[in-house]
Amino acid sequence: MNRELTDKKLVVSHAPYWHDGRTVSSRYRQIMLAALPAVLMGISQYGSPALGMISLATASAVAWEFVMNLVLGKRITVGDGSAAVTGLLFGMLLPATAPWWIVVLGTFLAIIVGKQIFGGLGLNPLNPPLLALAMLVISFEGIFDFNAALRNYELGFAMTYPLADLKALGTAGIDKFAIGDLFMGKQIGGVGATFGLGLVIGGIYLLIRGYVRWELSLSFLAGVFVTAWLFHLADATAYAGPMFHLFTGYTLIAAFFLLPEDSSSPVNFIPMLVFGALAGLMTVLIRNIGAYVDGVPFSILLLNLANPLLDKIRPKAVGKVVENA
Amino acid sequence: MIKRPFLGIGKPKLSYALVPDEVQELKVPKSVTLLLKDDDPGPGGGIEAGAAVKTGQRLSKSPESPNYVVSSVTGTISAVFPYAGTFGQIYPYAGKFGHPCTAITIDADEKDTWDDEYKGEATLDTALRFFGCLPGKPSFQAFADPGKTIRMIVISGQDQDLLLTANQAIVQNHMAELKAGIKVLKEMTGVDRVLLTVPEAMVQQAISTGAEVKALSAVYPAGLPHMVMKDIVGTVVPEGQSPEDMGTVFISAEAVAALGTSVETGRLSVSKMVTVVRKGGNATNLKVRIGTPLQVLLQGCGITVQDRDRLILGGPMRGMTTYSGQLPVEADTDGLVVQDRAESPLLGDHPCINCGECIRVCPVKIPVNMLIRFLEAGYYEDARDMYDLSCCIECGLCAYVCTSRIPISQYVDLAKRELALREAAEAENE
């Protein structure tokens, strides 16, 4: 007998013995990587205030999660990267000059109110960065007035927030914006939300690697496009065209980074399409006939609430016996 | 281990090993150990140390007992002891994790002397009495069960799990035996419709067996009985039922070939084809006597095992790990996969992040993301009634893709077992 082998301590466990190699932290690292092009563009435009604000958002989100771990006596989960992603995405939505207390308060709302009190990772019913943003928008008037926040910048293109111009002046106010310029980031707005090309590159990277479900992103973009197009057909002087809506405000960052947030979005095929399309519809409705300049935060939060119900639309499992009373 | 490719919009595809690996026959080992299913493990009924046995001899504690093993060597019984299951415990209940067994160790002589109790009959009674320990462990119970009407036999010419090619090798190399076995099977059971499922490339070759040949998809889990029922036979097996309840019996190609050989020669087949997969993924089909200790197979392939490696009986998706190289090859051990400790994936304690990978990969469309929440909370009845627990065919794909590395298969097994125990307890109280 081979004594050597009998002395060896073998590991016994349950099948399967293979894994596709992905982890929670690798998933969040990839999302941060995909967000980088847009973030770097924002930093290059707005300089050190943007860098400081993004860094503060990310760091404070991680810090809040750490504090909450300690308070709740749970395992320290800051290493998995989810808090960093939440902080980074929240920072990307803010103007570069956002005051520090708004940033820290926002990440508090995102991490603690949006996530930890529901049980932490995977259990948040609402998108944390958007929840924080929405709470700040309705609490502090004028805090997201990009025109006022960025009035000291002169970057060589129209220094007014396109959606605000649209709201105030109709399509006459947006003639100065060329669609191509908007896509290349020549507009003001959130630090990481204006560079359309960067967001699309990051988004496509996540799509083809399977980190983001294409059904969500594409149905959202289709929902925005179709709704905006119908409005435009009805009255071309009052409502902007579909391309304008796609490339302004938070549309692209929502399509690839906010809407597909795992916990608050559906996973079944039809619910994903409905979720994305309705979020797109709501976004344009709020922009065109609602009170707020950008409809993205509220449309997605509203659909987040419908998510558990939507996700009940699912195929019958193979072999399931349905007993009719 | 197959990792996910860099690009992957859809679900990952795991392909079966289709081309049979090279076959190598090992000589009779110094000793074999046979596991006899036994409610009262230990020596008895003439099975005790010192007794002489012949190759092909039926060993049973009493003439009435339905449980028996067939000696795979000629020699002397050297030890009889209660057997500890794969996880090192004697499990007090029947099922997936086994049944109490008596382990019978036989010191083998070099030369075989064949037992003459079995003489080449091919009736259902002899099948129940002798063929249950043929390689591949065919079960003929369903044919004898008056509650079941068997209309079809499906012969699996493609292994059920990944990496394994034992059955492919049988289809490739033992066509004549397979043909004879199919003829015997038809006559013995009176079932006319015999399907033979093989990989696409072997269809032409397999037609000569006289069975109805169907090509199987190369993508896991197409070879699992429930998937063959759905995709090839066209009958969905309802939750909680088996293919046999639907009138279909599954038998491996190896068992059918062994049946053919046994009836033709009048000697029961006692050698098992085992696909041994080395750490690098390089595989060999070893033909060994049933009961050969696993370490003999490892030595035969020149494999060294280190601390914290895994020895997997079966394939990487559905196999069972074992704790010792001294355990034997059983009649249904199709593969022995050696997994390096660096290759072994670790489970995590992250909660479900709802990424939806499992939903896309599940072959029976179970909402795994919801199911796992109920299982973690221990709501097994709700999991069964609302989230399709009993539909699960245990292919392991959800655990394979799980980003949070949740032990989904363990939860599913635990829940199924708990529910079975509760049902048994309820039945007892009534």
PDB file of N, CA and C in Angstrom, chain A residues 1-2 5-6 8-24 27 75 80 121-122 205 207-210 213-214 262-263 265 267-268 312 314-315 317-321, chain B residues 1 4 6 8 87 238-239 295 299 305 307-310 312 316-317 319-321 326 339 345 349-355 357 359 364 369 384-386 388 396 399-400 402-403 405 409 413:
ATOM      1  N   MET A   1       0.827  -1.215   0.000  1.00  0.00           N
ATOM      2  CA  MET A   1       0.000   0.000   0.000  1.00  0.00           C
ATOM      3  C   MET A   1       0.860   1.263   0.000  1.00  0.00           C
ATOM      4  N   ASN A   2       0.321   2.263  -0.591  1.00  0.00           N
ATOM      5  CA  ASN A   2       1.020   3.530  -0.657  1.00  0.00           C
ATOM      6  C   ASN A   2       0.761   4.316   0.626  1.00  0.00           C
ATOM      7  N   LEU A   5      -0.103   8.169   0.446  1.00  0.00           N
ATOM      8  CA  LEU A   5      -1.431   8.669   0.128  1.00  0.00           C
ATOM      9  C   LEU A   5      -2.357   8.575   1.331  1.00  0.00           C
ATOM     10  N   THR A   6      -2.247   7.473   2.062  1.00  0.00           N
ATOM     11  CA  THR A   6      -3.184   7.317   3.178  1.00  0.00           C
ATOM     12  C   THR A   6      -2.938   8.356   4.258  1.00  0.00           C
ATOM     13  N   LYS A   8      -2.322  11.436   3.622  1.00  0.00           N
ATOM     14  CA  LYS A   8      -2.737  12.761   3.153  1.00  0.00           C
ATOM     15  C   LYS A   8      -4.131  13.103   3.663  1.00  0.00           C
ATOM     16  N   LYS A   9      -4.281  14.369   4.017  1.00  0.00           N
ATOM     17  CA  LYS A   9      -5.592  14.847   4.456  1.00  0.00           C
ATOM     18  C   LYS A   9      -6.317  15.423   3.245  1.00  0.00           C
ATOM     19  N   LEU A  10      -7.360  14.773   2.838  1.00  0.00           N
ATOM     20  CA  LEU A  10      -8.099  15.231   1.673  1.00  0.00           C
ATOM     21  C   LEU A  10      -9.239  16.142   2.107  1.00  0.00           C
ATOM     22  N   VAL A  11      -9.615  17.038   1.198  1.00  0.00           N
ATOM     23  CA  VAL A  11     -10.738  17.930   1.485  1.00  0.00           C
ATOM     24  C   VAL A  11     -12.021  17.293   0.961  1.00  0.00           C
ATOM     25  N   VAL A  12     -13.014  17.262   1.810  1.00  0.00           N
ATOM     26  CA  VAL A  12     -14.305  16.698   1.418  1.00  0.00           C
ATOM     27  C   VAL A  12     -15.311  17.830   1.367  1.00  0.00           C
ATOM     28  N   SER A  13     -16.029  17.939   0.276  1.00  0.00           N
ATOM     29  CA  SER A  13     -17.043  18.983   0.203  1.00  0.00           C
ATOM     30  C   SER A  13     -18.128  18.548  -0.762  1.00  0.00           C
ATOM     31  N   HIS A  14     -19.082  19.406  -0.934  1.00  0.00           N
ATOM     32  CA  HIS A  14     -20.248  19.089  -1.767  1.00  0.00           C
ATOM     33  C   HIS A  14     -20.013  19.571  -3.190  1.00  0.00           C
ATOM     34  N   ALA A  15     -20.604  18.879  -4.156  1.00  0.00           N
ATOM     35  CA  ALA A  15     -20.538  19.316  -5.549  1.00  0.00           C
ATOM     36  C   ALA A  15     -21.279  20.656  -5.685  1.00  0.00           C
ATOM     37  N   PRO A  16     -21.040  21.455  -6.676  1.00  0.00           N
ATOM     38  CA  PRO A  16     -20.020  21.291  -7.714  1.00  0.00           C
ATOM     39  C   PRO A  16     -18.625  21.711  -7.236  1.00  0.00           C
ATOM     40  N   TYR A  17     -17.629  21.174  -7.913  1.00  0.00           N
ATOM     41  CA  TYR A  17     -16.239  21.452  -7.542  1.00  0.00           C
ATOM     42  C   TYR A  17     -15.601  22.461  -8.474  1.00  0.00           C
ATOM     43  N   TRP A  18     -16.401  23.002  -9.357  1.00  0.00           N
ATOM     44  CA  TRP A  18     -15.912  24.042 -10.259  1.00  0.00           C
ATOM     45  C   TRP A  18     -16.637  25.332  -9.969  1.00  0.00           C
ATOM     46  N   HIS A  19     -15.973  26.422 -10.290  1.00  0.00           N
ATOM     47  CA  HIS A  19     -16.619  27.717 -10.193  1.00  0.00           C
ATOM     48  C   HIS A  19     -16.111  28.577 -11.337  1.00  0.00           C
ATOM     49  N   ASP A  20     -16.951  29.494 -11.803  1.00  0.00           N
ATOM     50  CA  ASP A  20     -16.523  30.277 -12.967  1.00  0.00           C
ATOM     51  C   ASP A  20     -15.497  31.344 -12.606  1.00  0.00           C
ATOM     52  N   GLY A  21     -15.148  31.457 -11.330  1.00  0.00           N
ATOM     53  CA  GLY A  21     -14.019  32.290 -10.948  1.00  0.00           C
ATOM     54  C   GLY A  21     -14.373  33.700 -10.533  1.00  0.00           C
ATOM     55  N   ARG A  22     -15.640  34.066 -10.609  1.00  0.00           N
ATOM     56  CA  ARG A  22     -15.982  35.451 -10.270  1.00  0.00           C
ATOM     57  C   ARG A  22     -16.261  35.602  -8.783  1.00  0.00           C
ATOM     58  N   THR A  23     -15.999  36.785  -8.281  1.00  0.00           N
ATOM     59  CA  THR A  23     -16.301  37.072  -6.884  1.00  0.00           C
ATOM     60  C   THR A  23     -17.029  38.410  -6.820  1.00  0.00           C
ATOM     61  N   VAL A  24     -17.583  38.683  -5.649  1.00  0.00           N
ATOM     62  CA  VAL A  24     -18.277  39.956  -5.450  1.00  0.00           C
ATOM     63  C   VAL A  24     -17.299  41.109  -5.650  1.00  0.00           C
ATOM     64  N   ARG A  27     -16.365  41.775  -9.235  1.00  0.00           N
ATOM     65  CA  ARG A  27     -17.481  42.419  -9.928  1.00  0.00           C
ATOM     66  C   ARG A  27     -17.447  43.930  -9.706  1.00  0.00           C
ATOM     67  N   ARG A  75     -19.421  41.503  10.362  1.00  0.00           N
ATOM     68  CA  ARG A  75     -18.129  41.348   9.721  1.00  0.00           C
ATOM     69  C   ARG A  75     -17.833  42.624   8.928  1.00  0.00           C
ATOM     70  N   ASP A  80     -15.229  44.439   0.058  1.00  0.00           N
ATOM     71  CA  ASP A  80     -15.857  43.875  -1.134  1.00  0.00           C
ATOM     72  C   ASP A  80     -16.095  44.907  -2.235  1.00  0.00           C
ATOM     73  N   LEU A 121     -25.484  44.732   1.753  1.00  0.00           N
ATOM     74  CA  LEU A 121     -25.302  44.337   0.359  1.00  0.00           C
ATOM     75  C   LEU A 121     -26.381  43.354  -0.099  1.00  0.00           C
ATOM     76  N   GLY A 122     -26.967  43.661  -1.226  1.00  0.00           N
ATOM     77  CA  GLY A 122     -27.916  42.724  -1.820  1.00  0.00           C
ATOM     78  C   GLY A 122     -29.328  42.863  -1.311  1.00  0.00           C
ATOM     79  N   TYR A 205     -18.312  47.786 -22.174  1.00  0.00           N
ATOM     80  CA  TYR A 205     -17.377  46.854 -21.543  1.00  0.00           C
ATOM     81  C   TYR A 205     -18.108  45.977 -20.520  1.00  0.00           C
ATOM     82  N   LEU A 207     -21.282  45.345 -20.421  1.00  0.00           N
ATOM     83  CA  LEU A 207     -22.274  44.508 -21.107  1.00  0.00           C
ATOM     84  C   LEU A 207     -21.633  43.265 -21.686  1.00  0.00           C
ATOM     85  N   ILE A 208     -20.551  43.451 -22.440  1.00  0.00           N
ATOM     86  CA  ILE A 208     -19.981  42.288 -23.118  1.00  0.00           C
ATOM     87  C   ILE A 208     -19.271  41.359 -22.144  1.00  0.00           C
ATOM     88  N   ARG A 209     -18.915  41.856 -20.978  1.00  0.00           N
ATOM     89  CA  ARG A 209     -18.331  40.941 -20.000  1.00  0.00           C
ATOM     90  C   ARG A 209     -19.395  40.323 -19.112  1.00  0.00           C
ATOM     91  N   GLY A 210     -20.621  40.712 -19.324  1.00  0.00           N
ATOM     92  CA  GLY A 210     -21.704  40.079 -18.583  1.00  0.00           C
ATOM     93  C   GLY A 210     -21.898  40.615 -17.183  1.00  0.00           C
ATOM     94  N   ARG A 213     -26.703  43.530 -17.185  1.00  0.00           N
ATOM     95  CA  ARG A 213     -27.647  42.839 -18.059  1.00  0.00           C
ATOM     96  C   ARG A 213     -28.080  43.775 -19.178  1.00  0.00           C
ATOM     97  N   TRP A 214     -27.812  43.374 -20.425  1.00  0.00           N
ATOM     98  CA  TRP A 214     -28.085  44.243 -21.565  1.00  0.00           C
ATOM     99  C   TRP A 214     -29.560  44.601 -21.651  1.00  0.00           C
ATOM    100  N   ASP A 262     -27.653  45.746  -9.011  1.00  0.00           N
ATOM    101  CA  ASP A 262     -28.173  44.384  -8.910  1.00  0.00           C
ATOM    102  C   ASP A 262     -29.418  44.248  -8.051  1.00  0.00           C
ATOM    103  N   SER A 263     -29.291  44.752  -6.840  1.00  0.00           N
ATOM    104  CA  SER A 263     -30.310  44.423  -5.859  1.00  0.00           C
ATOM    105  C   SER A 263     -31.653  45.065  -6.156  1.00  0.00           C
ATOM    106  N   SER A 265     -32.940  45.879  -9.157  1.00  0.00           N
ATOM    107  CA  SER A 265     -33.481  45.692 -10.503  1.00  0.00           C
ATOM    108  C   SER A 265     -33.890  44.231 -10.685  1.00  0.00           C
ATOM    109  N   VAL A 267     -34.438  40.413 -12.418  1.00  0.00           N
ATOM    110  CA  VAL A 267     -33.494  39.479 -13.029  1.00  0.00           C
ATOM    111  C   VAL A 267     -34.124  38.632 -14.129  1.00  0.00           C
ATOM    112  N   ASN A 268     -35.451  38.588 -14.192  1.00  0.00           N
ATOM    113  CA  ASN A 268     -36.077  37.790 -15.242  1.00  0.00           C
ATOM    114  C   ASN A 268     -36.193  38.614 -16.521  1.00  0.00           C
ATOM    115  N   LYS A 312     -42.113  39.086 -10.445  1.00  0.00           N
ATOM    116  CA  LYS A 312     -42.969  37.905 -10.326  1.00  0.00           C
ATOM    117  C   LYS A 312     -43.395  37.390 -11.701  1.00  0.00           C
ATOM    118  N   ARG A 314     -42.483  35.534 -14.382  1.00  0.00           N
ATOM    119  CA  ARG A 314     -41.367  34.650 -14.674  1.00  0.00           C
ATOM    120  C   ARG A 314     -41.902  33.370 -15.295  1.00  0.00           C
ATOM    121  N   PRO A 315     -41.024  32.662 -16.013  1.00  0.00           N
ATOM    122  CA  PRO A 315     -41.491  31.429 -16.645  1.00  0.00           C
ATOM    123  C   PRO A 315     -41.817  30.368 -15.592  1.00  0.00           C
ATOM    124  N   ALA A 317     -41.408  26.967 -13.889  1.00  0.00           N
ATOM    125  CA  ALA A 317     -40.269  26.059 -13.841  1.00  0.00           C
ATOM    126  C   ALA A 317     -40.631  24.750 -14.536  1.00  0.00           C
ATOM    127  N   VAL A 318     -39.620  24.144 -15.170  1.00  0.00           N
ATOM    128  CA  VAL A 318     -39.849  22.885 -15.867  1.00  0.00           C
ATOM    129  C   VAL A 318     -40.227  21.817 -14.840  1.00  0.00           C
ATOM    130  N   GLY A 319     -41.385  21.210 -15.033  1.00  0.00           N
ATOM    131  CA  GLY A 319     -41.807  20.151 -14.118  1.00  0.00           C
ATOM    132  C   GLY A 319     -42.668  20.634 -12.981  1.00  0.00           C
ATOM    133  N   LYS A 320     -42.858  21.952 -12.873  1.00  0.00           N
ATOM    134  CA  LYS A 320     -43.679  22.469 -11.776  1.00  0.00           C
ATOM    135  C   LYS A 320     -45.122  22.017 -11.968  1.00  0.00           C
ATOM    136  N   VAL A 321     -45.675  21.496 -10.895  1.00  0.00           N
ATOM    137  CA  VAL A 321     -47.066  21.066 -10.948  1.00  0.00           C
ATOM    138  C   VAL A 321     -47.903  22.136 -10.278  1.00  0.00           C
TER     139      VAL A 321
ATOM    140  N   MET B   1     -10.375  23.221 -14.172  1.00  0.00           N
ATOM    141  CA  MET B   1     -11.584  24.004 -13.944  1.00  0.00           C
ATOM    142  C   MET B   1     -11.759  25.000 -15.085  1.00  0.00           C
ATOM    143  N   ARG B   4     -14.823  31.383 -16.507  1.00  0.00           N
ATOM    144  CA  ARG B   4     -15.658  32.094 -17.457  1.00  0.00           C
ATOM    145  C   ARG B   4     -14.765  32.820 -18.462  1.00  0.00           C
ATOM    146  N   PHE B   6     -13.392  35.728 -21.046  1.00  0.00           N
ATOM    147  CA  PHE B   6     -13.330  37.174 -20.829  1.00  0.00           C
ATOM    148  C   PHE B   6     -14.611  37.851 -21.288  1.00  0.00           C
ATOM    149  N   GLY B   8     -18.549  37.551 -22.242  1.00  0.00           N
ATOM    150  CA  GLY B   8     -19.642  36.622 -22.001  1.00  0.00           C
ATOM    151  C   GLY B   8     -20.943  37.335 -21.770  1.00  0.00           C
ATOM    152  N   PHE B  87     -18.697  10.547   3.786  1.00  0.00           N
ATOM    153  CA  PHE B  87     -18.324  11.653   4.643  1.00  0.00           C
ATOM    154  C   PHE B  87     -17.839  11.176   6.006  1.00  0.00           C
ATOM    155  N   PRO B 238     -42.624  15.561 -13.953  1.00  0.00           N
ATOM    156  CA  PRO B 238     -43.143  16.510 -12.971  1.00  0.00           C
ATOM    157  C   PRO B 238     -42.318  16.488 -11.687  1.00  0.00           C
ATOM    158  N   GLU B 239     -42.377  17.592 -10.944  1.00  0.00           N
ATOM    159  CA  GLU B 239     -41.551  17.717  -9.732  1.00  0.00           C
ATOM    160  C   GLU B 239     -41.834  16.566  -8.775  1.00  0.00           C
ATOM    161  N   GLN B 295      -6.562   4.208  -4.501  1.00  0.00           N
ATOM    162  CA  GLN B 295      -5.137   4.539  -4.625  1.00  0.00           C
ATOM    163  C   GLN B 295      -4.430   3.653  -5.640  1.00  0.00           C
ATOM    164  N   GLN B 299      -2.113   5.199  -8.445  1.00  0.00           N
ATOM    165  CA  GLN B 299      -0.768   4.709  -8.737  1.00  0.00           C
ATOM    166  C   GLN B 299      -0.660   4.295 -10.194  1.00  0.00           C
ATOM    167  N   VAL B 305      -0.993  12.635  -4.735  1.00  0.00           N
ATOM    168  CA  VAL B 305      -2.006  13.468  -4.103  1.00  0.00           C
ATOM    169  C   VAL B 305      -1.368  14.183  -2.926  1.00  0.00           C
ATOM    170  N   ASP B 307      -1.777  17.082   0.468  1.00  0.00           N
ATOM    171  CA  ASP B 307      -2.737  17.520   1.470  1.00  0.00           C
ATOM    172  C   ASP B 307      -3.684  18.540   0.858  1.00  0.00           C
ATOM    173  N   ARG B 308      -4.937  18.473   1.287  1.00  0.00           N
ATOM    174  CA  ARG B 308      -5.982  19.422   0.884  1.00  0.00           C
ATOM    175  C   ARG B 308      -6.376  19.334  -0.593  1.00  0.00           C
ATOM    176  N   ASP B 309      -5.943  18.292  -1.284  1.00  0.00           N
ATOM    177  CA  ASP B 309      -6.492  18.037  -2.611  1.00  0.00           C
ATOM    178  C   ASP B 309      -7.863  17.393  -2.442  1.00  0.00           C
ATOM    179  N   ARG B 310      -8.573  17.309  -3.561  1.00  0.00           N
ATOM    180  CA  ARG B 310      -9.856  16.610  -3.507  1.00  0.00           C
ATOM    181  C   ARG B 310      -9.804  15.376  -4.399  1.00  0.00           C
ATOM    182  N   ILE B 312     -12.543  13.274  -6.259  1.00  0.00           N
ATOM    183  CA  ILE B 312     -13.966  13.353  -6.572  1.00  0.00           C
ATOM    184  C   ILE B 312     -14.400  12.064  -7.266  1.00  0.00           C
ATOM    185  N   PRO B 316     -17.053  16.735 -11.975  1.00  0.00           N
ATOM    186  CA  PRO B 316     -16.886  17.953 -11.181  1.00  0.00           C
ATOM    187  C   PRO B 316     -18.186  18.666 -10.823  1.00  0.00           C
ATOM    188  N   MET B 317     -19.269  18.372 -11.512  1.00  0.00           N
ATOM    189  CA  MET B 317     -20.503  19.087 -11.207  1.00  0.00           C
ATOM    190  C   MET B 317     -21.405  18.344 -10.237  1.00  0.00           C
ATOM    191  N   GLY B 319     -20.333  15.074  -8.695  1.00  0.00           N
ATOM    192  CA  GLY B 319     -19.650  13.983  -8.005  1.00  0.00           C
ATOM    193  C   GLY B 319     -19.648  14.154  -6.502  1.00  0.00           C
ATOM    194  N   MET B 320     -19.053  13.168  -5.814  1.00  0.00           N
ATOM    195  CA  MET B 320     -18.921  13.228  -4.360  1.00  0.00           C
ATOM    196  C   MET B 320     -17.442  13.167  -4.029  1.00  0.00           C
ATOM    197  N   THR B 321     -16.988  14.037  -3.143  1.00  0.00           N
ATOM    198  CA  THR B 321     -15.597  13.917  -2.725  1.00  0.00           C
ATOM    199  C   THR B 321     -15.493  12.812  -1.688  1.00  0.00           C
ATOM    200  N   GLN B 326      -8.281   4.769   0.220  1.00  0.00           N
ATOM    201  CA  GLN B 326      -8.464   3.328   0.425  1.00  0.00           C
ATOM    202  C   GLN B 326      -9.869   2.866   0.081  1.00  0.00           C
ATOM    203  N   GLN B 339      -8.414  16.778  -7.925  1.00  0.00           N
ATOM    204  CA  GLN B 339      -8.425  18.234  -8.030  1.00  0.00           C
ATOM    205  C   GLN B 339      -7.386  18.821  -7.088  1.00  0.00           C
ATOM    206  N   PRO B 345     -12.503  25.784  -5.652  1.00  0.00           N
ATOM    207  CA  PRO B 345     -13.105  27.087  -5.363  1.00  0.00           C
ATOM    208  C   PRO B 345     -13.565  27.155  -3.911  1.00  0.00           C
ATOM    209  N   ASP B 349     -19.261  33.910   2.190  1.00  0.00           N
ATOM    210  CA  ASP B 349     -20.392  34.166   3.072  1.00  0.00           C
ATOM    211  C   ASP B 349     -21.077  35.481   2.723  1.00  0.00           C
ATOM    212  N   HIS B 350     -20.894  35.918   1.476  1.00  0.00           N
ATOM    213  CA  HIS B 350     -21.648  37.079   1.025  1.00  0.00           C
ATOM    214  C   HIS B 350     -23.114  36.697   0.868  1.00  0.00           C
ATOM    215  N   PRO B 351     -24.015  37.643   1.093  1.00  0.00           N
ATOM    216  CA  PRO B 351     -25.415  37.352   0.776  1.00  0.00           C
ATOM    217  C   PRO B 351     -25.617  37.399  -0.738  1.00  0.00           C
ATOM    218  N   CYS B 352     -26.785  36.968  -1.189  1.00  0.00           N
ATOM    219  CA  CYS B 352     -27.110  37.053  -2.615  1.00  0.00           C
ATOM    220  C   CYS B 352     -27.159  38.522  -3.007  1.00  0.00           C
ATOM    221  N   ILE B 353     -26.439  38.892  -4.084  1.00  0.00           N
ATOM    222  CA  ILE B 353     -26.480  40.289  -4.527  1.00  0.00           C
ATOM    223  C   ILE B 353     -27.475  40.473  -5.666  1.00  0.00           C
ATOM    224  N   ASN B 354     -28.196  39.418  -6.003  1.00  0.00           N
ATOM    225  CA  ASN B 354     -29.252  39.517  -7.016  1.00  0.00           C
ATOM    226  C   ASN B 354     -28.703  39.832  -8.411  1.00  0.00           C
ATOM    227  N   CYS B 355     -27.551  39.273  -8.752  1.00  0.00           N
ATOM    228  CA  CYS B 355     -26.983  39.583 -10.061  1.00  0.00           C
ATOM    229  C   CYS B 355     -27.706  38.848 -11.180  1.00  0.00           C
ATOM    230  N   GLU B 357     -27.231  35.793 -12.430  1.00  0.00           N
ATOM    231  CA  GLU B 357     -26.501  34.790 -13.215  1.00  0.00           C
ATOM    232  C   GLU B 357     -27.182  33.421 -13.141  1.00  0.00           C
ATOM    233  N   ILE B 359     -30.282  32.724 -12.631  1.00  0.00           N
ATOM    234  CA  ILE B 359     -31.554  32.689 -13.347  1.00  0.00           C
ATOM    235  C   ILE B 359     -31.303  32.349 -14.812  1.00  0.00           C
ATOM    236  N   VAL B 364     -33.886  24.455 -15.655  1.00  0.00           N
ATOM    237  CA  VAL B 364     -35.313  24.228 -15.403  1.00  0.00           C
ATOM    238  C   VAL B 364     -36.014  25.493 -14.915  1.00  0.00           C
ATOM    239  N   ASN B 369     -32.583  33.079  -7.252  1.00  0.00           N
ATOM    240  CA  ASN B 369     -32.328  34.216  -6.360  1.00  0.00           C
ATOM    241  C   ASN B 369     -33.356  34.286  -5.235  1.00  0.00           C
ATOM    242  N   ARG B 384     -40.489  25.164  -1.488  1.00  0.00           N
ATOM    243  CA  ARG B 384     -41.003  24.114  -2.365  1.00  0.00           C
ATOM    244  C   ARG B 384     -42.270  24.586  -3.088  1.00  0.00           C
ATOM    245  N   ASP B 385     -43.170  25.218  -2.340  1.00  0.00           N
ATOM    246  CA  ASP B 385     -44.472  25.548  -2.918  1.00  0.00           C
ATOM    247  C   ASP B 385     -44.403  26.743  -3.859  1.00  0.00           C
ATOM    248  N   MET B 386     -43.621  27.769  -3.484  1.00  0.00           N
ATOM    249  CA  MET B 386     -43.631  28.991  -4.287  1.00  0.00           C
ATOM    250  C   MET B 386     -42.433  29.111  -5.216  1.00  0.00           C
ATOM    251  N   ASP B 388     -40.260  26.499  -6.388  1.00  0.00           N
ATOM    252  CA  ASP B 388     -39.880  25.379  -7.246  1.00  0.00           C
ATOM    253  C   ASP B 388     -38.705  24.528  -6.754  1.00  0.00           C
ATOM    254  N   GLY B 396     -26.019  21.770 -10.507  1.00  0.00           N
ATOM    255  CA  GLY B 396     -24.907  22.508  -9.920  1.00  0.00           C
ATOM    256  C   GLY B 396     -24.510  23.766 -10.660  1.00  0.00           C
ATOM    257  N   ALA B 399     -24.596  27.137  -8.614  1.00  0.00           N
ATOM    258  CA  ALA B 399     -23.473  27.319  -7.698  1.00  0.00           C
ATOM    259  C   ALA B 399     -22.194  27.608  -8.483  1.00  0.00           C
ATOM    260  N   TYR B 400     -22.109  27.061  -9.700  1.00  0.00           N
ATOM    261  CA  TYR B 400     -20.935  27.308 -10.541  1.00  0.00           C
ATOM    262  C   TYR B 400     -20.807  28.782 -10.911  1.00  0.00           C
ATOM    263  N   CYS B 402     -22.345  31.378  -9.277  1.00  0.00           N
ATOM    264  CA  CYS B 402     -22.740  32.321  -8.226  1.00  0.00           C
ATOM    265  C   CYS B 402     -21.623  33.302  -7.883  1.00  0.00           C
ATOM    266  N   THR B 403     -21.885  34.595  -8.087  1.00  0.00           N
ATOM    267  CA  THR B 403     -20.880  35.620  -7.795  1.00  0.00           C
ATOM    268  C   THR B 403     -20.580  35.671  -6.301  1.00  0.00           C
ATOM    269  N   ARG B 405     -20.783  33.229  -4.364  1.00  0.00           N
ATOM    270  CA  ARG B 405     -20.306  31.895  -3.980  1.00  0.00           C
ATOM    271  C   ARG B 405     -21.109  31.308  -2.825  1.00  0.00           C
ATOM    272  N   SER B 409     -26.037  24.440  -3.700  1.00  0.00           N
ATOM    273  CA  SER B 409     -26.331  23.004  -3.761  1.00  0.00           C
ATOM    274  C   SER B 409     -26.514  22.422  -2.369  1.00  0.00           C
ATOM    275  N   ASP B 413     -29.882  20.575  -1.071  1.00  0.00           N
ATOM    276  CA  ASP B 413     -29.842  19.222  -0.510  1.00  0.00           C
ATOM    277  C   ASP B 413     -30.429  19.185   0.892  1.00  0.00           C
TER     278      ASP B 413
END
